[in-house]
Coordinates of C-alpha atoms and ligand atoms in Angstrom, one line a residue:
D1 CA 83.3 -26.0 9.1
P2 CA 85.0 -23.7 6.6
G3 CA 81.9 -23.4 4.5
R4 CA 79.7 -21.9 7.2
P5 CA 79.2 -18.2 7.4
K6 CA 81.4 -16.4 10.0
K7 CA 79.3 -15.2 12.9
V8 CA 79.5 -11.6 14.1
L9 CA 77.9 -10.7 17.4
I10 CA 77.2 -7.0 18.0
L11 CA 76.4 -6.1 21.6
M12 CA 74.4 -3.0 22.1
S13 CA 71.7 -1.6 24.3
D14 CA 68.9 0.6 23.2
T15 CA 69.9 3.5 25.5
G16 CA 70.2 6.4 23.1
G17 CA 73.6 7.8 22.3
G18 CA 73.6 6.4 18.8
H19 CA 74.3 2.8 19.9
R20 CA 71.5 1.3 17.9
A21 CA 72.3 3.4 14.9
S22 CA 75.9 2.4 15.0
A23 CA 75.0 -1.3 15.5
E24 CA 72.7 -1.2 12.5
A25 CA 75.2 0.6 10.4
L26 CA 77.8 -2.1 11.1
K27 CA 75.3 -4.9 10.3
A28 CA 74.2 -3.2 7.1
T29 CA 77.8 -2.7 5.9
F30 CA 78.7 -6.4 6.6
E31 CA 75.8 -7.4 4.5
L32 CA 76.7 -5.0 1.7
E33 CA 80.4 -5.8 1.6
F34 CA 80.4 -9.6 2.3
G35 CA 76.9 -10.9 1.7
E36 CA 76.6 -14.5 3.0
E37 CA 80.2 -14.8 4.1
F38 CA 79.1 -13.2 7.4
E39 CA 76.0 -13.6 9.6
V40 CA 75.5 -10.7 11.9
T41 CA 73.4 -10.7 15.0
V42 CA 72.6 -7.6 17.0
C43 CA 71.9 -8.4 20.7
D44 CA 70.8 -6.3 23.6
L45 CA 72.7 -8.4 26.2
W46 CA 71.0 -6.6 29.1
K47 CA 67.5 -6.9 27.9
E48 CA 67.7 -10.4 26.4
H49 CA 70.1 -12.2 28.6
T50 CA 70.1 -10.8 32.1
P51 CA 67.7 -11.3 34.9
W52 CA 65.7 -8.5 36.5
P53 CA 66.8 -5.8 37.4
F54 CA 69.6 -5.8 34.9
N55 CA 67.2 -6.2 32.0
Q56 CA 65.7 -2.9 33.0
V57 CA 68.9 -1.0 32.1
P58 CA 67.6 0.4 28.8
K59 CA 64.3 1.5 30.4
T60 CA 66.1 3.0 33.4
Y61 CA 68.3 4.9 31.0
S62 CA 65.4 6.5 29.2
F63 CA 64.0 7.6 32.5
M64 CA 67.3 8.8 33.9
V65 CA 68.5 10.9 31.0
K66 CA 65.2 12.7 31.1
H67 CA 65.9 13.6 34.7
E68 CA 69.3 15.3 34.4
T69 CA 70.3 15.4 38.0
L70 CA 69.8 11.7 38.5
W71 CA 71.7 10.9 35.3
K72 CA 74.6 13.2 36.2
L73 CA 74.9 11.5 39.6
A74 CA 74.9 8.0 38.0
Y75 CA 77.3 9.0 35.3
H76 CA 79.9 10.7 37.6
T77 CA 79.7 8.3 40.5
T78 CA 80.5 5.4 38.3
A79 CA 83.4 7.2 36.5
P80 CA 86.3 6.5 38.8
R81 CA 87.9 3.2 37.8
F82 CA 87.9 1.6 41.2
I83 CA 84.2 2.1 41.6
H84 CA 83.1 0.8 38.3
Q85 CA 85.5 -2.1 38.4
S86 CA 84.2 -3.4 41.8
Q87 CA 80.7 -2.7 40.7
M88 CA 81.2 -4.5 37.4
A89 CA 82.8 -7.4 39.4
A90 CA 79.8 -7.7 41.6
T91 CA 77.4 -7.4 38.7
S92 CA 79.4 -9.9 36.8
T93 CA 79.3 -12.7 39.4
F94 CA 75.6 -12.3 39.6
I95 CA 74.8 -12.3 36.0
A96 CA 77.8 -14.1 34.5
R97 CA 76.0 -17.4 34.0
E98 CA 73.1 -15.8 32.1
V99 CA 75.5 -13.7 30.0
A100 CA 77.7 -16.7 29.2
K101 CA 74.6 -18.6 28.0
G102 CA 73.7 -15.6 25.9
L103 CA 77.2 -15.2 24.4
L104 CA 77.8 -18.9 23.8
K105 CA 74.4 -19.5 22.2
Y106 CA 75.6 -17.3 19.3
Q107 CA 79.0 -19.0 18.9
P108 CA 80.5 -15.8 17.5
D109 CA 83.7 -15.7 15.5
V110 CA 84.1 -12.0 16.5
I111 CA 82.3 -9.8 19.0
I112 CA 81.7 -6.1 18.6
S113 CA 80.6 -4.0 21.5
V114 CA 79.0 -0.6 20.7
H115 CA 78.0 0.2 24.3
P116 CA 80.0 1.5 27.3
L117 CA 78.5 -1.2 29.5
M118 CA 79.3 -4.1 27.3
Q119 CA 83.0 -4.6 27.9
H120 CA 83.7 -5.7 31.4
V121 CA 81.1 -8.4 31.9
P122 CA 81.4 -10.1 28.5
I123 CA 85.2 -10.0 28.7
R124 CA 85.1 -11.5 32.2
V125 CA 82.8 -14.2 31.0
L126 CA 85.0 -15.0 28.0
R127 CA 88.1 -15.1 30.1
A128 CA 86.5 -17.4 32.7
R129 CA 85.6 -19.8 29.9
G130 CA 89.0 -19.7 28.3
L131 CA 87.6 -18.0 25.2
L132 CA 89.3 -14.6 25.4
N133 CA 92.2 -15.8 23.4
K134 CA 89.9 -17.5 20.9
I135 CA 87.3 -15.0 20.1
P136 CA 88.4 -11.5 19.0
F137 CA 86.6 -8.8 21.0
T138 CA 86.3 -5.3 19.6
T139 CA 84.9 -2.1 20.9
V140 CA 83.4 0.5 18.6
I141 CA 83.1 3.7 20.6
T142 CA 80.1 6.0 19.8
D143 CA 81.1 9.1 21.8
L144 CA 83.0 11.7 19.9
S145 CA 85.0 13.1 22.8
T146 CA 84.2 12.7 26.5
C147 CA 83.9 9.0 27.0
H148 CA 82.7 7.1 30.1
P149 CA 85.7 5.1 31.3
T150 CA 83.8 1.8 31.0
W151 CA 84.2 2.1 27.2
F152 CA 87.9 1.2 27.7
H153 CA 89.1 -2.3 28.4
R154 CA 92.7 -3.3 28.2
S155 CA 91.9 -6.9 27.0
V156 CA 90.1 -5.9 23.8
T157 CA 91.7 -7.0 20.5
K158 CA 90.8 -3.7 18.9
C159 CA 89.2 -0.5 20.0
F160 CA 87.8 1.7 17.2
C161 CA 87.8 5.4 18.3
P162 CA 85.8 7.9 16.3
T163 CA 88.2 10.8 16.9
K164 CA 91.9 11.5 17.9
D165 CA 90.6 12.9 21.1
V166 CA 88.9 9.6 22.0
E167 CA 92.1 7.8 21.0
Q168 CA 94.1 10.0 23.5
R169 CA 91.6 9.0 26.3
A170 CA 92.0 5.4 25.4
L171 CA 95.8 5.7 25.7
K172 CA 95.4 7.4 29.1
A173 CA 93.2 4.5 30.2
G174 CA 96.1 2.1 29.4
L175 CA 95.2 0.7 26.0
L176 CA 98.2 0.2 23.7
P177 CA 98.6 2.1 20.4
S178 CA 98.4 -1.2 18.6
Q179 CA 94.9 -1.8 20.0
L180 CA 93.6 1.5 18.7
R181 CA 92.2 2.6 15.3
V182 CA 90.7 5.9 14.4
H183 CA 88.4 5.8 11.4
G184 CA 85.4 7.9 12.5
L185 CA 82.0 7.0 13.8
P186 CA 80.2 4.2 11.8
I187 CA 77.2 5.7 10.0
R188 CA 74.7 3.8 7.8
P189 CA 76.6 3.0 4.5
G190 CA 74.1 4.9 2.3
F191 CA 74.9 8.2 3.9
G192 CA 78.1 8.8 1.9
K193 CA 76.5 8.2 -1.4
P194 CA 75.4 11.1 -3.6
T195 CA 71.7 11.8 -3.5
K196 CA 69.4 13.4 -6.0
P197 CA 69.7 17.1 -6.6
K198 CA 68.3 19.3 -3.8
V199 CA 65.4 20.6 -5.8
E200 CA 64.3 17.1 -6.8
L201 CA 64.6 15.8 -3.3
R202 CA 62.5 18.7 -2.0
R203 CA 59.8 18.0 -4.6
D204 CA 59.8 14.3 -3.6
L205 CA 59.6 15.1 0.1
G206 CA 56.8 17.7 -0.3
M207 CA 58.9 20.6 0.7
N208 CA 59.1 24.1 -0.8
E209 CA 61.6 24.0 -3.7
E210 CA 63.2 27.3 -3.3
L211 CA 63.2 28.5 0.3
P212 CA 66.3 27.7 2.4
A213 CA 65.5 24.9 4.9
V214 CA 66.3 24.3 8.5
L215 CA 66.1 20.7 9.9
L216 CA 65.1 20.5 13.5
M217 CA 65.4 17.3 15.5
G218 CA 66.1 15.8 18.9
G219 CA 67.8 12.4 18.3
G220 CA 65.9 9.1 18.0
E221 CA 63.6 10.0 20.9
G222 CA 62.8 13.6 19.8
M223 CA 64.3 15.1 23.0
G224 CA 65.0 18.7 23.9
P225 CA 63.2 22.0 23.3
V226 CA 61.8 21.1 19.9
E227 CA 58.4 22.7 20.1
S228 CA 59.5 26.1 21.4
T229 CA 62.4 26.2 18.9
A230 CA 60.0 25.4 16.0
R231 CA 57.7 28.2 17.1
A232 CA 60.5 30.7 17.4
L233 CA 61.9 29.7 14.0
C234 CA 58.6 30.3 12.3
D235 CA 58.6 33.8 13.7
S236 CA 62.1 34.6 12.7
L237 CA 61.8 33.1 9.2
Y238 CA 58.7 35.2 8.3
D239 CA 59.3 38.6 6.8
N240 CA 56.5 40.8 8.3
N241 CA 57.1 43.6 5.9
K242 CA 56.9 41.6 2.8
R243 CA 54.4 39.2 4.3
K244 CA 56.1 36.1 3.2
P245 CA 58.4 33.4 4.6
V246 CA 62.1 33.6 4.0
G247 CA 62.8 30.0 5.0
Q248 CA 61.1 26.7 5.7
L249 CA 61.3 24.2 8.5
V250 CA 61.5 20.4 8.7
V251 CA 60.8 18.9 12.2
I252 CA 61.7 15.3 12.7
C253 CA 60.3 14.1 16.0
G254 CA 61.7 10.5 16.0
R255 CA 59.8 8.2 18.3
N256 CA 58.2 11.1 20.2
K257 CA 54.6 10.7 19.0
K258 CA 53.3 13.3 21.4
L259 CA 55.5 15.9 19.9
V260 CA 54.2 15.1 16.4
K261 CA 50.6 15.5 17.6
T262 CA 51.3 18.8 19.4
L263 CA 53.1 20.3 16.4
E264 CA 50.4 19.1 14.0
S265 CA 47.8 21.0 16.0
L266 CA 49.5 24.3 15.6
D267 CA 49.3 27.0 12.8
W268 CA 52.5 27.9 11.0
K269 CA 53.4 31.0 9.1
C270 CA 56.2 29.3 7.2
P271 CA 56.2 26.1 5.2
V272 CA 56.7 23.3 7.8
K273 CA 57.0 19.5 7.4
I274 CA 56.4 17.5 10.6
E275 CA 57.6 13.9 10.6
G276 CA 57.7 11.1 13.2
F277 CA 60.4 8.5 12.9
V278 CA 61.9 8.7 9.5
T279 CA 64.1 6.0 7.8
N280 CA 65.4 8.3 5.1
M281 CA 67.3 10.8 7.2
V282 CA 69.9 11.1 4.5
E283 CA 67.3 12.6 2.1
W284 CA 66.0 15.0 4.7
M285 CA 69.5 16.2 5.5
A286 CA 70.4 16.5 1.8
A287 CA 67.3 18.6 1.3
S288 CA 68.2 21.0 4.1
D289 CA 70.7 23.8 4.6
C290 CA 71.4 23.5 8.4
V291 CA 70.5 21.3 11.4
I292 CA 69.3 22.1 14.9
S293 CA 69.7 19.1 17.2
K294 CA 70.7 17.8 20.6
A295 CA 74.4 16.8 20.6
G296 CA 73.8 13.2 19.6
P297 CA 76.9 11.6 18.1
G298 CA 74.9 9.9 15.3
T299 CA 73.2 13.1 14.2
I300 CA 76.4 15.1 14.3
A301 CA 78.4 12.5 12.3
E302 CA 75.7 12.4 9.7
A303 CA 75.4 16.2 9.5
T304 CA 79.2 16.4 8.9
I305 CA 79.0 13.9 6.1
R306 CA 76.3 16.0 4.4
G307 CA 78.3 19.2 5.1
L308 CA 75.5 20.7 7.2
P309 CA 76.2 23.4 9.7
M310 CA 74.7 22.6 13.1
V311 CA 73.2 24.5 16.0
L312 CA 73.4 22.2 19.0
N313 CA 70.7 23.1 21.5
S314 CA 71.1 20.6 24.3
Y315 CA 73.3 17.6 25.3
I316 CA 73.0 14.7 27.7
A317 CA 75.2 15.5 30.7
G318 CA 78.4 13.5 30.7
Q319 CA 78.9 11.7 27.5
E320 CA 77.5 14.3 25.1
V321 CA 79.4 17.4 26.5
G322 CA 82.4 16.7 24.3
N323 CA 80.3 16.3 21.2
V324 CA 79.5 20.0 21.6
S325 CA 83.2 21.1 21.6
F326 CA 83.9 18.7 18.7
V327 CA 81.4 20.7 16.6
V328 CA 82.1 24.2 17.9
D329 CA 85.9 24.0 18.1
N330 CA 86.0 22.7 14.5
G331 CA 83.9 25.6 13.3
A332 CA 81.1 23.4 12.1
G333 CA 78.4 24.9 14.2
K334 CA 77.3 26.7 17.3
Y335 CA 75.9 25.9 20.7
C336 CA 72.9 27.8 21.9
D337 CA 70.1 26.6 24.2
K338 CA 67.7 29.6 23.8
P339 CA 65.1 29.0 21.2
K340 CA 64.7 32.7 20.3
E341 CA 68.4 33.2 19.8
I342 CA 68.7 30.0 17.8
A343 CA 65.9 31.3 15.6
G344 CA 67.7 34.6 15.1
L345 CA 70.9 32.8 14.3
V346 CA 69.2 30.7 11.6
A347 CA 67.5 33.8 10.1
D348 CA 70.9 35.5 9.9
W349 CA 72.4 32.4 8.2
F350 CA 69.5 32.5 5.6
G351 CA 70.0 36.3 5.2
S352 CA 72.9 38.6 6.0
K353 CA 75.3 35.9 7.3
A354 CA 75.1 33.5 4.4
A355 CA 78.9 33.6 4.2
E356 CA 79.2 32.2 7.7
L357 CA 76.8 29.4 6.8
E358 CA 78.9 28.5 3.8
R359 CA 82.1 28.5 5.8
M360 CA 80.6 26.3 8.5
A361 CA 79.2 24.0 5.8
S362 CA 82.7 23.5 4.4
N363 CA 84.2 23.0 7.9
A364 CA 81.5 20.4 8.6
K365 CA 82.2 18.6 5.4
K366 CA 85.9 18.3 6.3
L367 CA 84.9 16.5 9.5
G368 CA 82.7 14.0 7.7
R369 CA 84.0 10.4 7.6
P370 CA 81.6 8.5 5.2
D371 CA 84.1 5.7 4.8
A372 CA 84.6 5.0 8.5
V373 CA 82.0 2.2 8.6
F374 CA 83.6 0.4 5.7
K375 CA 87.1 0.6 7.2
I376 CA 85.9 -0.7 10.6
V377 CA 83.9 -3.5 9.0
H378 CA 86.8 -4.7 6.8
E379 CA 89.2 -4.7 9.8
I380 CA 86.7 -6.7 11.9
A381 CA 86.0 -9.1 9.1
E382 CA 89.8 -9.8 8.9
L383 CA 89.9 -10.5 12.7
A384 CA 87.0 -12.9 12.3
R385 CA 88.8 -14.7 9.5
T386 CA 92.2 -14.9 11.2
G387 CA 90.8 -15.3 14.8
E388 CA 93.5 -12.9 16.0
T389 CA 93.0 -11.8 19.6
L390 CA 95.1 -9.7 21.9
A391 CA 96.6 -12.8 23.4
T392 CA 97.5 -14.5 20.1
R393 CA 99.1 -11.2 18.9
K394 CA 101.2 -11.0 22.1
L395 CA 102.3 -14.6 21.6
M396 CA 103.3 -13.8 18.0
Y397 CA 105.4 -10.9 19.2
T398 CA 107.2 -12.7 22.1
Ligands
UDP401 N1 67.1 9.0 13.4 C1 66.4 8.4 12.4 N2 65.1 8.8 12.2 C2 64.5 9.7 13.1 C3 65.2 10.2 14.1 C4 66.6 9.9 14.3 O1 67.0 7.6 11.6 O2 63.3 9.9 12.9 C5 68.5 8.6 13.6 C6 69.5 9.7 13.3 O3 69.7 9.8 12.0 C7 70.7 9.2 14.1 C8 70.1 8.4 15.3 O4 68.8 8.2 14.9 O5 71.4 8.2 13.3 C9 70.2 9.3 16.6 O6 71.4 9.1 17.1 P1 72.0 10.2 18.0 O7 73.4 9.7 18.4 O8 72.1 11.5 17.3 O9 71.1 10.4 19.2 P2 70.4 9.3 20.2 O10 68.9 9.5 20.0 O11 70.9 8.0 19.9 O12 70.8 9.8 21.6

């Protein structure tokens, strides 16, 4: 039926690492750009369409990343190709029927995977059903540098890499240059738009209008040493001689409700805003002068779009290591995991080292790719319209 909307199926899993944020950014951009021409469904294939224990993957992930040794073990023992391939094969036979039901239910015209564990099984299922040359399958990678090898699958129609570095890794994993695109990480479409002037935003958000502001966060889950860093910042941003603050603090705790409670029960010497999960991150960033965060890809990409220098204070072993070098090597921020040192660094940026802050802000801005999400969505829309897959492309060329 040519009149029906084209169906886009986004496979993600709520396991941190910006997967949900990227999935939502893609969905929102499809709606913004094409309205009713496309119908976009975001699906957690693990949670919704696999039997126990596979539907526990998102929960297990939350548990494991909080226990670093366990996570490192899992991440690195699954990295060699021969291990994850045989593991995927075993997993696949077991859950294929369920996944197939899940995939077929949606009757997608194009599939987008934004998760490292959403290539092998779905592609195997599509191949077994003779659908791999009918439905374009795309991967949108959400790690900025060090990628788990399960991100890369040679049978994808297109693989969207956020950086040149990731593109190199994809080539090494055997993908062809014609399968690869480098546009940047997809970020919610509103992020690139100009906001109100800083003073006005600060007034709206209930912040101090003049004092320089540091935004402290820990990804969607509010992870990392947020409390101790907030305390240290309040000390360093208070001038004991003049008895007045020289900076202000915004703490965004995400889904970490306990952290909100703890912080709200403390006394602060500087102006402090404490927030739970916010939906207007773009405004909080635009109202701030620098960010302290764990090395989440979403937060980093957003901060670069806003031209905000970053202090990265932690990273999830494995996939987030490379995010740190992405920021530091490009002169857009620093890595430091000691709350007192971080606090000193920010106080310097707001005082004697203002020039360094400015330089890093301009370096950050250069890395920002606000148009990435639009470019990715337009290319995927075209695939949905033409139905071009890797197989049909090969046929065209031979
Ligand atoms: N985020 C948000 N509101 C909050 C906390 C976080 O919208 O209160 C967003 C943040 O802007 C980013 C994403 O959640 O887009 C976090 O992604 P990231 O890759 O930084 O870390 P994750 O938590 O996914 O590991």
